[in-house]
Amino acid sequence: MREIPGPPDGGDAIGAAGGLHTYQLRLHERYGPVVRFQLPGGLTAVSVADPVLLEATAAVDERPDQLFEFLAPLCEAGNLQTLPAAEHRPLRRALLSALAGRRSHEAHFDGFTALAVDLADRWASRAADGPVELQQDLSELSLRMICQYALGGGIEDPARVVSAFETVLTGYLGRQYERGEDLSRAERALAYLREVVDGVLARGDSDLVAALVKEGLGPVRVRDTVLMIMLAAHHTTGVAVSWTLHLLAGHPGPAARVAAELDDVLGDQVAPAYADLRRLRYLDMALKESMRLYPPGPYGARETTEDLTLGDHHVPAGTTIFYPFWAVHLNPRYWPDPRAFIPERFTAAEQARRPRYAFIPFGLGPRGCEGAALAMVEAELVLAVLLKRFRFEPVAGHRVVPVERFVLWAENDIRLRLTERPDRVTPGK
């Protein structure tokens, strides 16, 4: 381990860098693809930013308890993020059965479309009042979608729920970095979130709840699981759409190409049908390039259960391995001009040239995101509805800075001006 390059131990380097997401970028820029560093509390970890070397870690199915300790208060029946592999596997099967089915995605698609069109209508009515702030509204929309899809119903105040999740994460993640946060607001917000989930569960069954009960989960663990799914699903999809609109607003060429494709595929339709998503190839490329530049979850972690070899380095069992998704996605060896927004990186030919794990916005291996396919359906639908109707432009002087809030959030939100598109490209042209 001592032969692995890295910075001197000690100090508050992570906090000074603004969080793990930016700290890891700096580490890999300075020390290379395999780096040793120290986490708060003194735990030594190894971060791997090379997709070929990640192959050796892909089968690891344990997570380090200490790293995800800040999420422990959300889980009264044990931290679902760090369940041992033997407990995690049946839970993963249950989640996949409820979240990954193409047939169920199609069955809920009309409901998703109605929610997306409703947001577009509300934005149109507010356009004259000035720029829209994306993250809150899009996170609320994603929350409504996951509640409709997986929980069998809606929630009364999605804005308050989104704000409560942010309060919880800010409080407990701040404690992880030893900032001395007052947790009283976070505790009240968490109590409110549990009340909301209990209310959703009391109103009726859903495919997700049925799958969890079938696996033998008790009521508290069902609630814990639902709470974590609500957290992960609304945050990740909402910010992915937000970052994509931000990038397209700043890149008129790709934005025009997306608009032309939407007009060609949809004609006069305000929204795509489920089958249309497969034809929106450039929109798919733009979304993926956005998730490369701003992965919703900026990192993941595992704990090795046996010795590993990473290039020239020996890593003993029991080591915390970091997956710095952001650093992997900006590795110049696999992504020339890595900070440029170039959707064409995701043509089939370009993707075939890169290693399997060069692009990992949903993680990898047995702890990868169970809702990845659902998230892509939701994100592409919402983008299609909004970009078919509006043209987005940046707000002069508004600085967009990525910060870590469990996901890669934008500090002070993402503000864009929108105007309804007055013209339509003739289908087929």
XYZ file of C-alpha atoms in Angstrom:
429
model
C 0.000 0.000 0.000
C 2.842 2.411 0.794
C 4.116 2.060 -2.764
C 0.848 3.463 -4.127
C 1.346 7.204 -4.750
C -0.663 9.722 -2.801
C -0.604 12.848 -0.652
C 0.754 13.028 2.907
C -1.740 11.854 5.507
C -3.587 14.215 7.808
C -5.259 17.582 7.588
C -8.645 18.507 6.182
C -7.689 18.247 2.514
C -11.094 16.862 1.461
C -13.039 19.645 3.132
C -10.610 22.263 1.819
C -11.123 20.934 -1.720
C -14.886 21.321 -1.383
C -15.690 17.616 -1.055
C -14.596 14.212 -2.263
C -15.778 14.858 -5.815
C -13.262 17.654 -6.436
C -10.579 16.182 -4.177
C -10.455 13.004 -6.251
C -10.082 14.967 -9.483
C -7.049 16.752 -8.053
C -5.558 13.532 -6.709
C -5.700 11.748 -10.053
C -4.462 14.760 -11.992
C -1.382 14.849 -9.753
C -0.674 11.209 -8.888
C -2.046 9.149 -11.777
C -4.692 6.419 -12.186
C -4.191 4.656 -8.807
C -3.974 6.865 -5.719
C -3.816 6.257 -1.970
C -5.440 8.856 0.303
C -6.893 9.262 3.777
C -10.592 9.658 4.543
C -12.008 11.564 7.530
C -11.480 9.443 10.603
C -8.126 8.097 9.418
C -9.284 5.322 7.072
C -6.891 4.809 4.146
C -8.498 4.231 0.755
C -7.347 3.536 -2.796
C -8.975 5.405 -5.694
C -8.905 3.919 -9.210
C -9.571 6.190 -12.208
C -8.537 3.840 -15.019
C -11.379 1.804 -16.581
C -9.117 -1.123 -17.456
C -7.855 -1.434 -13.872
C -11.443 -1.219 -12.617
C -12.099 -4.601 -14.256
C -10.255 -6.247 -11.347
C -12.690 -4.721 -8.843
C -15.979 -5.216 -10.695
C -17.089 -8.323 -8.809
C -16.559 -6.887 -5.315
C -19.885 -6.838 -3.439
C -19.069 -5.307 -0.065
C -19.249 -1.649 0.879
C -17.234 0.118 3.613
C -19.478 0.879 6.590
C -17.525 3.957 7.675
C -17.827 5.768 4.359
C -21.630 5.493 4.248
C -22.118 6.131 7.943
C -23.706 9.513 7.204
C -26.680 7.648 5.671
C -27.152 5.397 8.697
C -29.782 7.638 10.348
C -32.045 7.102 7.323
C -32.133 3.345 7.960
C -33.562 2.143 11.269
C -33.280 -1.500 10.164
C -29.623 -1.224 9.097
C -27.868 0.879 6.482
C -29.157 -0.416 3.148
C -26.119 1.060 1.417
C -23.777 -1.250 3.326
C -25.717 -4.491 3.725
C -23.442 -7.541 3.588
C -23.371 -9.246 0.195
C -25.494 -12.191 1.371
C -28.305 -9.816 2.420
C -27.825 -7.458 -0.499
C -28.235 -10.018 -3.304
C -31.874 -10.988 -2.617
C -32.757 -7.322 -2.074
C -31.132 -6.455 -5.401
C -33.165 -9.179 -7.143
C -36.345 -7.757 -5.672
C -35.477 -4.216 -6.741
C -34.572 -5.293 -10.259
C -37.838 -7.193 -10.589
C -39.762 -4.026 -9.757
C -37.628 -1.334 -11.422
C -35.918 -2.825 -14.472
C -38.790 -4.311 -16.480
C -39.275 -2.852 -19.931
C -42.938 -3.891 -19.970
C -43.616 -2.025 -16.725
C -41.769 1.055 -18.029
C -44.091 1.120 -21.017
C -47.155 0.610 -18.821
C -46.308 3.722 -16.781
C -45.148 5.830 -19.719
C -48.422 7.702 -20.287
C -48.515 8.700 -16.627
C -44.923 9.935 -16.812
C -45.775 11.896 -19.963
C -48.691 13.655 -18.260
C -46.417 14.732 -15.408
C -43.735 16.030 -17.813
C -46.264 17.956 -19.930
C -47.743 19.475 -16.766
C -44.296 20.808 -15.816
C -43.826 22.219 -19.334
C -47.192 23.985 -19.057
C -46.226 25.506 -15.703
C -42.879 26.680 -17.059
C -44.619 28.245 -20.069
C -46.940 30.188 -17.766
C -43.946 31.489 -15.761
C -41.603 32.246 -18.681
C -42.487 35.941 -18.765
C -41.533 36.275 -15.084
C -37.858 35.552 -15.760
C -35.458 32.580 -15.694
C -36.502 29.198 -14.348
C -34.516 27.406 -11.655
C -34.211 23.834 -12.825
C -33.106 21.568 -10.009
C -35.998 21.943 -7.581
C -38.718 21.559 -10.223
C -37.003 18.655 -11.988
C -36.289 16.864 -8.720
C -39.957 17.245 -7.767
C -40.955 15.817 -11.147
C -38.621 12.828 -10.708
C -40.005 12.274 -7.223
C -43.587 12.259 -8.566
C -42.535 9.743 -11.219
C -40.869 7.276 -8.843
C -43.790 7.484 -6.406
C -46.258 6.816 -9.215
C -44.154 4.008 -10.679
C -42.889 2.090 -7.688
C -45.062 3.083 -4.751
C -48.532 3.027 -6.209
C -49.394 6.660 -5.517
C -48.320 10.255 -5.220
C -47.344 12.588 -2.394
C -49.085 15.779 -1.339
C -46.110 18.172 -1.104
C -43.194 17.084 -3.332
C -41.433 20.451 -2.912
C -41.271 19.966 0.852
C -40.048 16.393 0.420
C -37.238 17.485 -1.913
C -36.209 20.218 0.529
C -36.323 17.752 3.432
C -34.015 15.340 1.619
C -31.570 18.183 0.960
C -31.666 19.209 4.622
C -30.990 15.642 5.743
C -28.125 15.137 3.328
C -26.517 18.502 4.006
C -26.640 17.918 7.744
C -25.362 14.364 7.883
C -22.870 14.683 5.025
C -21.519 17.812 6.728
C -20.925 15.782 9.857
C -18.963 13.282 7.742
C -16.529 16.088 6.921
C -16.381 17.232 10.540
C -17.911 20.639 9.948
C -19.744 20.594 13.255
C -23.195 20.823 11.675
C -26.216 21.283 13.951
C -28.304 18.185 13.268
C -31.585 19.382 14.800
C -33.006 20.554 11.432
C -31.841 17.326 9.765
C -33.506 15.240 12.470
C -36.811 17.061 12.055
C -36.615 16.710 8.281
C -35.927 12.987 8.593
C -38.913 12.512 10.901
C -41.086 14.254 8.306
C -39.749 12.025 5.493
C -40.583 8.912 7.485
C -44.118 10.180 8.010
C -44.460 10.758 4.267
C -43.243 7.266 3.392
C -45.522 5.691 6.010
C -48.417 7.574 4.416
C -47.566 6.372 0.919
C -47.256 2.785 2.098
C -50.539 2.963 4.010
C -52.516 4.028 0.936
C -52.011 0.802 -0.963
C -49.723 -1.856 -2.353
C -47.323 -1.497 -5.254
C -45.162 -3.805 -7.328
C -42.087 -2.640 -5.430
C -43.562 -3.186 -1.981
C -44.939 -6.565 -3.022
C -41.495 -7.630 -4.266
C -39.861 -6.542 -1.000
C -42.436 -8.338 1.129
C -42.003 -11.464 -0.989
C -38.302 -11.439 -0.099
C -39.240 -11.491 3.576
C -38.512 -7.859 4.485
C -40.267 -6.580 7.593
C -42.205 -3.267 7.714
C -39.284 -1.133 8.945
C -36.882 -2.431 6.333
C -39.517 -1.941 3.638
C -39.839 1.679 4.756
C -36.037 2.089 4.819
C -35.776 0.687 1.303
C -38.563 2.881 -0.045
C -36.996 5.954 1.571
C -33.601 5.247 -0.005
C -35.192 4.614 -3.413
C -37.058 7.914 -3.204
C -33.805 9.657 -2.293
C -31.716 8.071 -5.034
C -34.331 8.178 -7.784
C -35.490 11.773 -7.493
C -32.048 13.257 -6.963
C -30.169 11.433 -9.701
C -32.721 11.765 -12.509
C -33.564 15.371 -11.671
C -29.949 16.516 -11.691
C -29.134 14.528 -14.859
C -31.863 16.387 -16.753
C -30.778 19.700 -15.186
C -27.138 19.305 -16.247
C -28.175 18.255 -19.765
C -30.320 21.365 -20.229
C -27.482 23.490 -18.823
C -24.998 22.070 -21.334
C -27.345 22.309 -24.306
C -28.172 25.913 -23.389
C -24.475 26.734 -23.630
C -23.900 24.797 -26.878
C -26.245 26.043 -29.620
C -24.988 23.572 -32.250
C -25.864 20.378 -30.360
C -29.065 22.022 -29.081
C -30.192 22.740 -32.649
C -29.435 19.169 -33.650
C -31.518 17.821 -30.751
C -34.411 20.117 -31.717
C -34.249 19.041 -35.361
C -34.253 15.371 -34.370
C -37.276 15.886 -32.115
C -39.177 17.634 -34.906
C -38.243 14.893 -37.336
C -39.255 12.012 -35.063
C -42.267 13.557 -33.316
C -43.722 15.852 -35.958
C -46.562 17.756 -34.264
C -46.639 15.539 -31.163
C -45.853 17.340 -27.918
C -44.262 14.224 -26.442
C -42.759 10.959 -27.656
C -44.451 7.594 -27.474
C -42.468 4.912 -25.671
C -41.296 3.413 -28.976
C -40.057 6.831 -30.148
C -37.291 6.901 -27.537
C -35.223 4.403 -29.560
C -35.271 6.823 -32.523
C -34.033 9.799 -30.499
C -30.402 8.795 -30.901
C -28.809 12.234 -30.699
C -30.844 13.119 -27.602
C -29.569 9.895 -26.029
C -25.989 10.868 -26.925
C -26.414 14.350 -25.441
C -27.796 12.896 -22.194
C -24.926 10.429 -21.903
C -22.325 13.099 -22.616
C -23.930 15.237 -19.907
C -23.721 12.345 -17.422
C -20.081 11.891 -18.396
C -19.276 15.527 -17.614
C -21.536 15.702 -14.558
C -22.259 12.186 -13.271
C -25.247 12.411 -10.906
C -23.393 10.267 -8.357
C -19.765 11.484 -8.452
C -18.236 8.417 -6.779
C -18.856 4.972 -5.330
C -16.902 2.645 -3.068
C -16.356 -1.020 -2.225
C -14.381 -2.984 0.338
C -12.160 -5.785 -0.964
C -12.691 -9.258 0.461
C -9.495 -10.673 -1.054
C -6.156 -9.371 -2.289
C -6.188 -7.563 -5.636
C -3.569 -6.557 -8.182
C -4.097 -3.151 -9.785
C -1.425 -2.643 -12.416
C 1.876 -2.699 -10.540
C 0.233 -2.351 -7.148
C -0.798 -4.953 -4.586
C -3.985 -4.122 -2.657
C -4.699 -6.277 0.412
C -8.094 -7.627 1.445
C -10.096 -5.207 3.587
C -9.067 -2.133 1.586
C -11.609 0.555 0.727
C -11.619 0.972 -3.065
C -13.001 4.203 -4.486
C -14.687 4.453 -7.861
C -14.204 8.141 -8.722
C -16.771 8.255 -11.527
C -16.028 11.886 -12.308
C -12.285 11.289 -12.603
C -12.888 8.166 -14.743
C -15.111 10.200 -17.063
C -12.466 12.918 -17.397
C -9.511 10.562 -17.938
C -7.806 12.100 -21.011
C -6.410 8.750 -22.100
C -9.926 7.621 -23.034
C -11.663 10.981 -23.453
C -9.618 13.445 -25.567
C -10.353 17.068 -24.631
C -12.233 15.598 -21.652
C -14.039 18.735 -20.456
C -15.552 19.547 -23.852
C -19.237 18.738 -24.481
C -19.232 16.467 -27.546
C -22.322 14.207 -27.789
C -20.784 12.425 -30.810
C -18.506 10.578 -28.364
C -21.483 8.228 -27.910
C -22.003 6.986 -31.434
C -21.920 3.189 -31.559
C -18.509 3.248 -33.254
C -16.961 5.562 -30.647
C -18.358 3.557 -27.743
C -16.934 0.341 -29.191
C -13.416 1.835 -29.094
C -13.454 2.480 -25.349
C -13.090 0.061 -22.422
C -16.288 -1.190 -20.823
C -15.895 0.880 -17.661
C -14.841 4.176 -19.242
C -18.437 5.392 -18.759
C -20.061 4.346 -15.477
C -22.686 6.924 -14.423
C -24.757 4.221 -12.701
C -21.843 2.399 -11.098
C -20.669 -1.092 -11.921
C -20.851 -4.671 -10.773
C -23.291 -6.155 -8.253
C -23.874 -2.798 -6.526
C -24.692 -0.895 -9.717
C -27.921 1.137 -9.786
C -30.974 -1.118 -10.068
C -33.029 1.743 -11.487
C -30.636 2.689 -14.307
C -32.947 1.660 -17.162
C -35.932 3.420 -15.576
C -33.865 6.572 -15.011
C -32.876 6.711 -18.686
C -36.508 6.339 -19.796
C -37.615 9.134 -17.444
C -34.745 11.474 -18.352
C -35.133 11.045 -22.124
C -38.891 11.551 -21.927
C -38.577 14.740 -19.869
C -35.839 16.139 -22.103
C -37.894 15.356 -25.206
C -40.972 17.146 -23.852
C -39.036 20.225 -22.713
C -36.729 20.561 -25.724
C -39.578 20.018 -28.193
C -41.374 22.986 -26.683
C -38.662 25.380 -25.464
C -35.373 26.944 -26.416
C -33.084 27.373 -23.379
C -30.425 30.058 -22.918
C -27.938 30.735 -20.100
C -28.453 33.631 -17.703
C -25.589 36.112 -17.987
C -23.549 36.329 -14.805
C -25.096 33.250 -13.162
C -22.246 30.970 -12.123
C -22.944 27.231 -12.052
C -20.697 25.388 -9.584
C -20.954 21.620 -8.930
C -21.158 20.712 -5.244
C -21.544 17.397 -3.457
C -24.977 16.732 -1.983
C -24.920 12.930 -2.240
C -25.331 13.716 -5.941
C -23.505 16.284 -8.050
C -25.785 19.241 -7.332
C -25.347 22.783 -8.646
C -24.759 25.381 -5.963
C -27.314 28.200 -6.237
C -29.244 26.050 -8.741
C -29.114 26.170 -12.553
C -30.995 29.168 -13.922
C -31.974 29.332 -17.599
C -34.121 31.601 -19.734
C -36.668 29.799 -21.831
C -38.768 30.787 -24.815
C -41.319 28.693 -26.623
C -40.018 27.610 -29.994
C -41.923 29.557 -32.654
C -40.862 27.440 -35.585
C -40.857 23.742 -36.358
C -38.512 21.823 -38.588
C -40.484 19.965 -41.246
C -40.521 16.226 -40.429
C -38.074 14.299 -42.559
C -35.919 17.341 -43.374
